[in-house]
mmCIF file of C-alpha atoms in Angstrom:
data_model
loop_
_atom_site.group_PDB
_atom_site.id
_atom_site.type_symbol
_atom_site.label_atom_id
_atom_site.label_comp_id
_atom_site.label_asym_id
_atom_site.label_seq_id
_atom_site.Cartn_x
_atom_site.Cartn_y
_atom_site.Cartn_z
ATOM 1 C CA MET U 1 133.489 -5.897 176.550
ATOM 2 C CA ASN U 2 129.845 -5.692 177.591
ATOM 3 C CA LYS U 3 128.506 -2.313 178.600
ATOM 4 C CA THR U 4 126.847 -1.966 181.996
ATOM 5 C CA PRO U 5 123.082 -1.648 181.518
ATOM 6 C CA LYS U 6 121.820 1.898 181.974
ATOM 7 C CA ILE U 7 120.023 2.480 185.254
ATOM 8 C CA THR U 8 116.582 3.933 184.692
ATOM 9 C CA LEU U 9 114.142 5.882 186.793
ATOM 10 C CA SER U 10 111.996 2.745 186.983
ATOM 11 C CA ASP U 11 114.945 0.837 188.465
ATOM 12 C CA VAL U 12 115.202 3.468 191.195
ATOM 13 C CA ALA U 13 111.460 3.209 191.843
ATOM 14 C CA VAL U 14 111.671 -0.577 192.290
ATOM 15 C CA ALA U 15 114.676 -0.301 194.631
ATOM 16 C CA ALA U 16 112.976 2.412 196.700
ATOM 17 C CA ASP U 17 109.584 0.646 196.706
ATOM 18 C CA VAL U 18 107.781 3.657 195.269
ATOM 19 C CA SER U 19 106.194 4.495 191.928
ATOM 20 C CA PRO U 20 108.213 6.045 189.064
ATOM 21 C CA ILE U 21 105.993 9.131 189.398
ATOM 22 C CA THR U 22 107.114 9.511 193.032
ATOM 23 C CA VAL U 23 110.766 9.291 192.008
ATOM 24 C CA SER U 24 110.182 11.914 189.314
ATOM 25 C CA ARG U 25 108.421 14.156 191.810
ATOM 26 C CA ALA U 26 111.216 13.720 194.354
ATOM 27 C CA LEU U 27 113.778 14.826 191.785
ATOM 28 C CA ARG U 28 111.671 17.723 190.531
ATOM 29 C CA ASN U 29 109.938 18.938 193.718
ATOM 30 C CA PRO U 30 111.458 17.168 196.741
ATOM 31 C CA ASP U 31 109.282 19.121 199.203
ATOM 32 C CA LYS U 32 106.205 17.320 197.788
ATOM 33 C CA VAL U 33 107.530 13.883 198.769
ATOM 34 C CA SER U 34 107.597 12.539 202.331
ATOM 35 C CA VAL U 35 110.905 12.551 204.194
ATOM 36 C CA GLU U 36 110.832 8.757 204.482
ATOM 37 C CA ALA U 37 110.223 8.233 200.759
ATOM 38 C CA ARG U 38 112.896 10.760 199.841
ATOM 39 C CA ALA U 39 115.397 8.947 202.028
ATOM 40 C CA ARG U 40 114.667 5.625 200.271
ATOM 41 C CA ILE U 41 114.875 7.274 196.863
ATOM 42 C CA ASP U 42 118.163 9.026 197.702
ATOM 43 C CA ARG U 43 119.602 5.756 198.969
ATOM 44 C CA ALA U 44 118.526 3.914 195.812
ATOM 45 C CA ILE U 45 119.978 6.622 193.570
ATOM 46 C CA HIS U 46 123.277 6.427 195.457
ATOM 47 C CA GLU U 47 123.493 2.643 195.477
ATOM 48 C CA LEU U 48 122.456 2.189 191.839
ATOM 49 C CA GLY U 49 124.462 5.122 190.490
ATOM 50 C CA TYR U 50 121.444 6.598 188.757
ATOM 51 C CA VAL U 51 122.031 9.754 186.711
ATOM 52 C CA PRO U 52 118.872 11.672 185.658
ATOM 53 C CA ASN U 53 118.382 12.306 181.951
ATOM 54 C CA PRO U 54 118.451 16.104 181.567
ATOM 55 C CA ALA U 55 117.055 15.983 178.034
ATOM 56 C CA ALA U 56 114.001 14.017 179.146
ATOM 57 C CA ARG U 57 113.526 16.335 182.104
ATOM 58 C CA ALA U 58 113.807 19.409 179.895
ATOM 59 C CA LEU U 59 111.237 17.936 177.542
ATOM 60 C CA ALA U 60 108.817 17.307 180.403
ATOM 61 C CA LEU U 61 109.282 20.694 182.071
ATOM 62 C CA GLY U 62 109.964 22.798 178.995
ATOM 63 C CA ARG U 63 113.303 23.764 180.534
ATOM 64 C CA THR U 64 116.411 22.374 182.205
ATOM 65 C CA ASP U 65 117.454 22.981 185.808
ATOM 66 C CA ILE U 66 120.482 24.985 184.666
ATOM 67 C CA VAL U 67 120.941 28.733 185.058
ATOM 68 C CA GLY U 68 123.264 30.198 182.447
ATOM 69 C CA VAL U 69 125.705 32.828 183.743
ATOM 70 C CA ILE U 70 127.579 35.010 181.262
ATOM 71 C CA ILE U 71 130.316 37.253 182.667
ATOM 72 C CA PRO U 72 133.317 38.990 181.079
ATOM 73 C CA SER U 73 136.057 37.323 183.140
ATOM 74 C CA VAL U 74 136.762 34.681 185.772
ATOM 75 C CA SER U 75 140.096 36.207 186.793
ATOM 76 C CA ASN U 76 138.538 39.485 187.951
ATOM 77 C CA ASN U 77 137.917 39.311 191.720
ATOM 78 C CA VAL U 78 134.668 41.245 191.299
ATOM 79 C CA PHE U 79 133.120 38.410 189.302
ATOM 80 C CA ALA U 80 134.593 35.783 191.619
ATOM 81 C CA ASP U 81 132.604 37.363 194.457
ATOM 82 C CA VAL U 82 129.461 37.514 192.312
ATOM 83 C CA MET U 83 129.828 33.815 191.471
ATOM 84 C CA ARG U 84 130.190 32.979 195.152
ATOM 85 C CA GLY U 85 126.930 34.828 195.795
ATOM 86 C CA ILE U 86 125.248 32.912 192.956
ATOM 87 C CA ASP U 87 126.473 29.629 194.430
ATOM 88 C CA GLU U 88 125.083 30.568 197.850
ATOM 89 C CA GLY U 89 121.749 31.536 196.297
ATOM 90 C CA LEU U 90 121.506 28.171 194.544
ATOM 91 C CA GLN U 91 121.693 26.151 197.752
ATOM 92 C CA GLY U 92 118.598 24.013 198.194
ATOM 93 C CA SER U 93 117.107 25.099 194.868
ATOM 94 C CA GLY U 94 117.836 22.018 192.786
ATOM 95 C CA LEU U 95 119.320 24.338 190.162
ATOM 96 C CA GLY U 96 122.826 24.255 188.739
ATOM 97 C CA VAL U 97 124.999 26.726 186.840
ATOM 98 C CA GLN U 98 126.590 26.781 183.421
ATOM 99 C CA LEU U 99 129.232 29.489 183.135
ATOM 100 C CA GLY U 100 130.409 31.318 180.045
ATOM 101 C CA THR U 101 132.970 34.124 179.738
ATOM 102 C CA THR U 102 132.907 36.755 177.011
ATOM 103 C CA ARG U 103 136.400 38.206 177.536
ATOM 104 C CA TYR U 104 134.634 41.535 176.968
ATOM 105 C CA SER U 105 133.784 40.556 173.377
ATOM 106 C CA PRO U 106 130.239 41.446 172.181
ATOM 107 C CA THR U 107 130.296 38.755 169.484
ATOM 108 C CA THR U 108 131.359 36.112 171.994
ATOM 109 C CA GLU U 109 128.492 37.216 174.217
ATOM 110 C CA GLU U 110 126.052 36.817 171.311
ATOM 111 C CA ASP U 111 127.356 33.305 170.621
ATOM 112 C CA LEU U 112 127.066 32.284 174.277
ATOM 113 C CA ILE U 113 123.513 33.605 174.540
ATOM 114 C CA ARG U 114 122.516 31.569 171.484
ATOM 115 C CA VAL U 115 124.082 28.401 172.907
ATOM 116 C CA PHE U 116 122.554 28.863 176.348
ATOM 117 C CA LEU U 117 119.070 29.639 175.022
ATOM 118 C CA SER U 118 119.167 26.563 172.775
ATOM 119 C CA GLN U 119 119.584 24.475 175.933
ATOM 120 C CA ARG U 120 116.336 25.749 177.498
ATOM 121 C CA PRO U 121 117.843 27.210 180.694
ATOM 122 C CA ALA U 122 115.836 27.871 183.836
ATOM 123 C CA GLY U 123 117.199 31.409 183.712
ATOM 124 C CA LEU U 124 119.996 33.597 182.378
ATOM 125 C CA ILE U 125 122.267 35.977 184.271
ATOM 126 C CA VAL U 126 124.280 38.400 182.138
ATOM 127 C CA ALA U 127 126.690 41.152 183.132
ATOM 128 C CA GLY U 128 125.872 44.737 182.292
ATOM 129 C CA HIS U 129 123.275 46.660 180.290
ATOM 130 C CA ASP U 130 125.313 47.266 177.152
ATOM 131 C CA GLN U 131 124.575 44.210 175.079
ATOM 132 C CA SER U 132 124.800 44.506 171.292
ATOM 133 C CA PRO U 133 121.513 44.957 169.395
ATOM 134 C CA VAL U 134 121.694 41.292 168.373
ATOM 135 C CA ALA U 135 122.295 40.095 171.943
ATOM 136 C CA ARG U 136 119.520 42.301 173.240
ATOM 137 C CA ARG U 137 117.016 40.879 170.737
ATOM 138 C CA LEU U 138 118.000 37.354 171.735
ATOM 139 C CA LEU U 139 117.515 38.120 175.422
ATOM 140 C CA GLU U 140 114.217 39.916 174.831
ATOM 141 C CA GLY U 141 112.920 36.761 173.153
ATOM 142 C CA ALA U 142 114.170 34.411 175.879
ATOM 143 C CA GLU U 143 111.545 32.074 177.315
ATOM 144 C CA CYS U 144 113.127 32.221 180.769
ATOM 145 C CA PRO U 145 113.904 34.883 183.382
ATOM 146 C CA VAL U 146 116.808 37.137 182.380
ATOM 147 C CA VAL U 147 118.709 39.074 185.052
ATOM 148 C CA GLN U 148 121.232 41.765 184.136
ATOM 149 C CA ILE U 149 123.712 42.222 186.979
ATOM 150 C CA MET U 150 126.457 44.660 188.025
ATOM 151 C CA GLU U 151 124.435 47.822 187.451
ATOM 152 C CA VAL U 152 120.967 49.303 187.239
ATOM 153 C CA GLY U 153 119.614 51.262 184.321
ATOM 154 C CA PRO U 154 116.402 52.816 183.051
ATOM 155 C CA ALA U 155 115.302 49.918 180.849
ATOM 156 C CA PRO U 156 116.321 46.399 181.911
ATOM 157 C CA ILE U 157 115.537 43.652 179.432
ATOM 158 C CA ASP U 158 113.686 41.746 182.149
ATOM 159 C CA LEU U 159 115.185 42.065 185.651
ATOM 160 C CA ALA U 160 118.284 43.830 186.995
ATOM 161 C CA VAL U 161 120.429 43.834 190.141
ATOM 162 C CA GLY U 162 123.307 46.250 190.682
ATOM 163 C CA LEU U 163 124.247 49.839 191.396
ATOM 164 C CA SER U 164 124.934 53.143 189.691
ATOM 165 C CA HIS U 165 128.633 53.239 188.807
ATOM 166 C CA PHE U 166 128.234 56.881 187.819
ATOM 167 C CA GLU U 167 126.984 57.833 191.280
ATOM 168 C CA GLY U 168 129.548 55.638 193.015
ATOM 169 C CA ALA U 169 132.451 57.344 191.267
ATOM 170 C CA ARG U 170 130.914 60.763 191.818
ATOM 171 C CA ALA U 171 130.786 59.972 195.547
ATOM 172 C CA GLY U 172 134.427 58.877 195.470
ATOM 173 C CA ALA U 173 135.486 62.112 193.778
ATOM 174 C CA ALA U 174 133.377 64.181 196.182
ATOM 175 C CA HIS U 175 135.112 62.459 199.091
ATOM 176 C CA LEU U 176 138.530 63.475 197.749
ATOM 177 C CA LEU U 177 137.414 67.101 197.408
ATOM 178 C CA ALA U 178 135.901 67.079 200.899
ATOM 179 C CA GLN U 179 139.253 65.913 202.274
ATOM 180 C CA GLY U 180 140.955 69.014 200.888
ATOM 181 C CA TYR U 181 142.436 67.671 197.650
ATOM 182 C CA ARG U 182 142.208 70.158 194.796
ATOM 183 C CA ALA U 183 143.902 68.433 191.852
ATOM 184 C CA PRO U 184 142.390 64.925 191.713
ATOM 185 C CA ALA U 185 142.938 62.580 188.779
ATOM 186 C CA PHE U 186 141.235 59.462 187.436
ATOM 187 C CA LEU U 187 143.040 56.251 186.519
ATOM 188 C CA GLY U 188 141.175 53.560 184.580
ATOM 189 C CA ALA U 189 141.893 50.164 183.019
ATOM 190 C CA GLN U 190 139.874 47.845 180.757
ATOM 191 C CA MET U 191 137.402 50.725 180.311
ATOM 192 C CA ASP U 192 134.319 48.603 179.756
ATOM 193 C CA PRO U 193 130.958 50.433 179.897
ATOM 194 C CA ARG U 194 130.886 50.345 183.715
ATOM 195 C CA SER U 195 134.341 51.917 183.870
ATOM 196 C CA GLN U 196 133.216 54.539 181.362
ATOM 197 C CA ARG U 197 130.337 55.432 183.671
ATOM 198 C CA ARG U 198 132.726 55.725 186.614
ATOM 199 C CA LEU U 199 134.845 58.147 184.609
ATOM 200 C CA ALA U 200 131.705 60.135 183.742
ATOM 201 C CA GLY U 201 130.773 60.303 187.433
ATOM 202 C CA PHE U 202 134.257 61.570 188.319
ATOM 203 C CA ARG U 203 134.077 64.245 185.647
ATOM 204 C CA ALA U 204 130.595 65.322 186.697
ATOM 205 C CA CYS U 205 131.752 65.868 190.281
ATOM 206 C CA LEU U 206 134.756 67.949 189.218
ATOM 207 C CA ALA U 207 132.634 70.019 186.853
ATOM 208 C CA GLU U 208 130.158 70.734 189.645
ATOM 209 C CA ALA U 209 133.065 71.916 191.801
ATOM 210 C CA GLY U 210 134.325 74.243 189.056
ATOM 211 C CA LEU U 211 137.448 72.158 188.424
ATOM 212 C CA ASN U 212 138.867 70.852 185.145
ATOM 213 C CA ALA U 213 136.612 67.910 184.346
ATOM 214 C CA GLU U 214 138.680 66.569 181.424
ATOM 215 C CA ASP U 215 142.217 66.401 182.784
ATOM 216 C CA PRO U 216 144.046 64.791 184.399
ATOM 217 C CA VAL U 217 142.708 61.425 183.250
ATOM 218 C CA VAL U 218 144.785 58.406 182.242
ATOM 219 C CA THR U 219 143.031 55.297 180.933
ATOM 220 C CA THR U 220 143.949 52.178 179.003
ATOM 221 C CA PRO U 221 142.040 49.275 177.422
ATOM 222 C CA GLU U 222 144.529 46.870 179.030
ATOM 223 C CA PRO U 223 143.258 44.431 181.685
ATOM 224 C CA SER U 224 143.600 45.766 185.201
ATOM 225 C CA SER U 225 146.438 44.688 187.509
ATOM 226 C CA VAL U 226 148.467 46.008 190.416
ATOM 227 C CA SER U 227 151.534 46.467 188.209
ATOM 228 C CA LEU U 228 149.433 48.444 185.739
ATOM 229 C CA GLY U 229 148.433 50.769 188.580
ATOM 230 C CA CYS U 230 152.125 51.466 189.185
ATOM 231 C CA ARG U 231 152.658 52.312 185.528
ATOM 232 C CA LEU U 232 149.562 54.473 185.219
ATOM 233 C CA LEU U 233 150.587 56.598 188.197
ATOM 234 C CA ALA U 234 154.042 57.064 186.651
ATOM 235 C CA ASP U 235 152.411 58.177 183.387
ATOM 236 C CA LEU U 236 150.037 60.472 185.262
ATOM 237 C CA LEU U 237 152.727 62.236 187.266
ATOM 238 C CA ALA U 238 154.927 62.664 184.185
ATOM 239 C CA ARG U 239 152.103 64.644 182.556
ATOM 240 C CA TRP U 240 150.444 66.239 185.596
ATOM 241 C CA PRO U 241 152.986 66.470 188.440
ATOM 242 C CA MET U 242 150.646 68.676 190.491
ATOM 243 C CA THR U 243 148.143 65.832 190.972
ATOM 244 C CA ASP U 244 147.364 65.455 194.672
ATOM 245 C CA ALA U 245 144.772 62.636 194.661
ATOM 246 C CA VAL U 246 143.710 59.692 192.518
ATOM 247 C CA LEU U 247 140.363 57.967 192.048
ATOM 248 C CA CYS U 248 140.999 54.537 190.520
ATOM 249 C CA ASN U 249 138.317 52.619 188.684
ATOM 250 C CA ASN U 250 139.148 49.512 190.724
ATOM 251 C CA ASP U 251 141.139 48.367 193.743
ATOM 252 C CA ASP U 252 143.953 46.643 191.799
ATOM 253 C CA LEU U 253 144.982 49.975 190.345
ATOM 254 C CA ALA U 254 144.685 51.702 193.712
ATOM 255 C CA LEU U 255 147.071 49.224 195.309
ATOM 256 C CA GLY U 256 149.531 49.708 192.445
ATOM 257 C CA VAL U 257 149.291 53.491 192.907
ATOM 258 C CA LEU U 258 150.179 53.039 196.583
ATOM 259 C CA PHE U 259 153.224 50.905 195.723
ATOM 260 C CA GLU U 260 154.447 53.378 193.117
ATOM 261 C CA ALA U 261 153.930 56.315 195.502
ATOM 262 C CA ARG U 262 156.031 54.598 198.143
ATOM 263 C CA ARG U 263 158.771 53.890 195.589
ATOM 264 C CA ARG U 264 158.847 57.611 194.814
ATOM 265 C CA ASN U 265 158.752 58.626 198.491
ATOM 266 C CA ILE U 266 155.408 60.350 197.963
ATOM 267 C CA ARG U 267 153.643 60.558 201.302
ATOM 268 C CA VAL U 268 150.116 59.099 201.424
ATOM 269 C CA PRO U 269 147.767 60.788 202.263
ATOM 270 C CA GLU U 270 149.602 64.092 202.803
ATOM 271 C CA GLN U 271 150.941 64.476 199.262
ATOM 272 C CA LEU U 272 148.672 61.992 197.473
ATOM 273 C CA GLY U 273 145.220 60.725 198.339
ATOM 274 C CA ILE U 274 144.163 57.340 196.947
ATOM 275 C CA CYS U 275 140.646 55.944 196.541
ATOM 276 C CA GLY U 276 139.690 52.697 194.822
ATOM 277 C CA PHE U 277 136.422 51.124 193.742
ATOM 278 C CA ASN U 278 134.774 47.859 194.968
ATOM 279 C CA ASP U 279 136.524 47.609 198.378
ATOM 280 C CA HIS U 280 138.174 44.216 198.269
ATOM 281 C CA GLU U 281 139.746 42.820 201.424
ATOM 282 C CA MET U 282 143.216 44.006 200.411
ATOM 283 C CA MET U 283 142.136 47.634 200.777
ATOM 284 C CA SER U 284 141.814 47.428 204.551
ATOM 285 C CA ALA U 285 144.989 45.297 204.796
ATOM 286 C CA ALA U 286 147.219 47.784 202.931
ATOM 287 C CA GLU U 287 149.477 50.223 204.762
ATOM 288 C CA PRO U 288 148.114 52.792 204.932
ATOM 289 C CA PRO U 289 144.629 51.291 204.534
ATOM 290 C CA LEU U 290 143.062 52.416 201.270
ATOM 291 C CA SER U 291 139.733 54.191 200.901
ATOM 292 C CA SER U 292 137.308 52.681 198.403
ATOM 293 C CA VAL U 293 133.749 52.746 197.092
ATOM 294 C CA ALA U 294 132.290 49.484 198.423
ATOM 295 C CA THR U 295 129.982 47.370 196.254
ATOM 296 C CA ASP U 296 128.074 44.324 197.514
ATOM 297 C CA ARG U 297 129.037 41.662 194.975
ATOM 298 C CA LEU U 298 127.884 38.731 197.110
ATOM 299 C CA SER U 299 124.373 40.150 197.444
ATOM 300 C CA MET U 300 124.357 40.835 193.725
ATOM 301 C CA GLY U 301 124.829 37.144 192.966
ATOM 302 C CA ARG U 302 122.457 35.949 195.673
ATOM 303 C CA GLN U 303 119.693 38.326 194.663
ATOM 304 C CA ALA U 304 120.050 37.514 190.969
ATOM 305 C CA ILE U 305 119.388 33.850 191.744
ATOM 306 C CA GLY U 306 116.634 34.861 194.162
ATOM 307 C CA LEU U 307 114.819 36.733 191.394
ATOM 308 C CA ILE U 308 115.033 33.714 189.097
ATOM 309 C CA ARG U 309 113.813 31.352 191.822
ATOM 310 C CA SER U 310 110.889 33.647 192.591
ATOM 311 C CA ARG U 311 109.928 33.884 188.932
ATOM 312 C CA LEU U 312 110.113 30.102 188.508
ATOM 313 C CA ALA U 313 107.870 29.713 191.573
ATOM 314 C CA GLY U 314 105.317 32.031 189.959
ATOM 315 C CA ALA U 315 105.831 34.767 192.531
ATOM 316 C CA GLY U 316 107.115 37.529 190.281
ATOM 317 C CA PRO U 317 108.749 40.028 190.167
ATOM 318 C CA GLU U 318 107.314 41.870 187.194
ATOM 319 C CA ARG U 319 109.279 42.388 184.006
ATOM 320 C CA GLY U 320 111.252 45.634 184.157
ATOM 321 C CA SER U 321 111.973 45.379 187.909
ATOM 322 C CA SER U 322 115.359 46.492 189.270
ATOM 323 C CA VAL U 323 117.096 46.000 192.609
ATOM 324 C CA ASP U 324 119.463 48.881 193.365
ATOM 325 C CA LEU U 325 121.983 47.644 195.941
ATOM 326 C CA GLY U 326 123.666 51.022 196.107
ATOM 327 C CA PHE U 327 127.263 51.552 197.256
ATOM 328 C CA ARG U 328 129.091 52.722 200.344
ATOM 329 C CA LEU U 329 132.042 55.112 200.557
ATOM 330 C CA VAL U 330 134.581 53.582 202.961
ATOM 331 C CA PRO U 331 137.057 56.275 204.041
ATOM 332 C CA ARG U 332 140.421 55.096 205.358
ATOM 333 C CA ALA U 333 143.837 56.544 206.067
ATOM 334 C CA SER U 334 144.808 56.884 202.389
ATOM 335 C CA THR U 335 142.534 59.930 202.056
ATOM 336 C CA ALA U 336 142.760 61.299 205.612
ATOM 337 C CA ARG U 337 144.714 64.369 204.565
ATOM 338 C CA ARG U 338 145.935 66.732 207.254
ATOM 339 C CA ARG U 339 144.573 70.133 206.273
ATOM 340 C CA SER U 340 146.588 73.300 206.728
#
């Protein structure tokens, strides 16, 4: 069986009645080609079934048109929102995405960084600021923009977009105290570095208020889920039955806490206040609606791509720049305690 001859860029140029250089320019920088010529080129590409050679393009440009994105999980709704923001930020850029997941493994992250860098990406987006020394050295030597997302810190490798998880959790704990709760607890799952910083923010707030900053706290390295939130509240109340409020390190746990409280006929918010973190849609749909610390995951993804696009266009920003998106405490009925 004879193979169909490979369609080349020159074939497209002949069909579109333009030079091969014009076709190359239209694929690389479409704004520099007239609308009429672009239309003929697009039509020729469609009719001929032309597929650009990424290796040749990478050789010519010194990079591909792919942005590598390395995140811990695709099942976590937080990262799903970030990816949606990245997709929105890519529109009209001519860039694509290659996704890798670490499953919270530092060695897997190192391996993915090596693979992505070997492919000459247009940029890299990585989650967090707690890369291993090996991963950090690889990223510091990257010949492309590197954006660390999810949080901001004092020394980004190149660029960063996120928020302070410490301050967000401290604000959540302060909200519980302001509502009249005096025995708040912290529930945490997965306990990655961002969750650890949320726990530290909770403890800092309690210490400032003169309360016990160490207990009650119940955490687990298990992946977060609603059912886990149910179990963690049961464990918490078995050890500290006087707990009157809970700050959860994410919204899945908070919803599970609400379900378990209702099973036990614990009145929310009178007997138990509940506050989550991230403010997913389910928080406002729960009954009662659940308070949460809102984070802007969509903007995080969009701005990460925006920083890469700006750098590729030669417009900066400078190495070491950070975009702090902040957070917003969203109080709802789950913490609206009636004070005596």
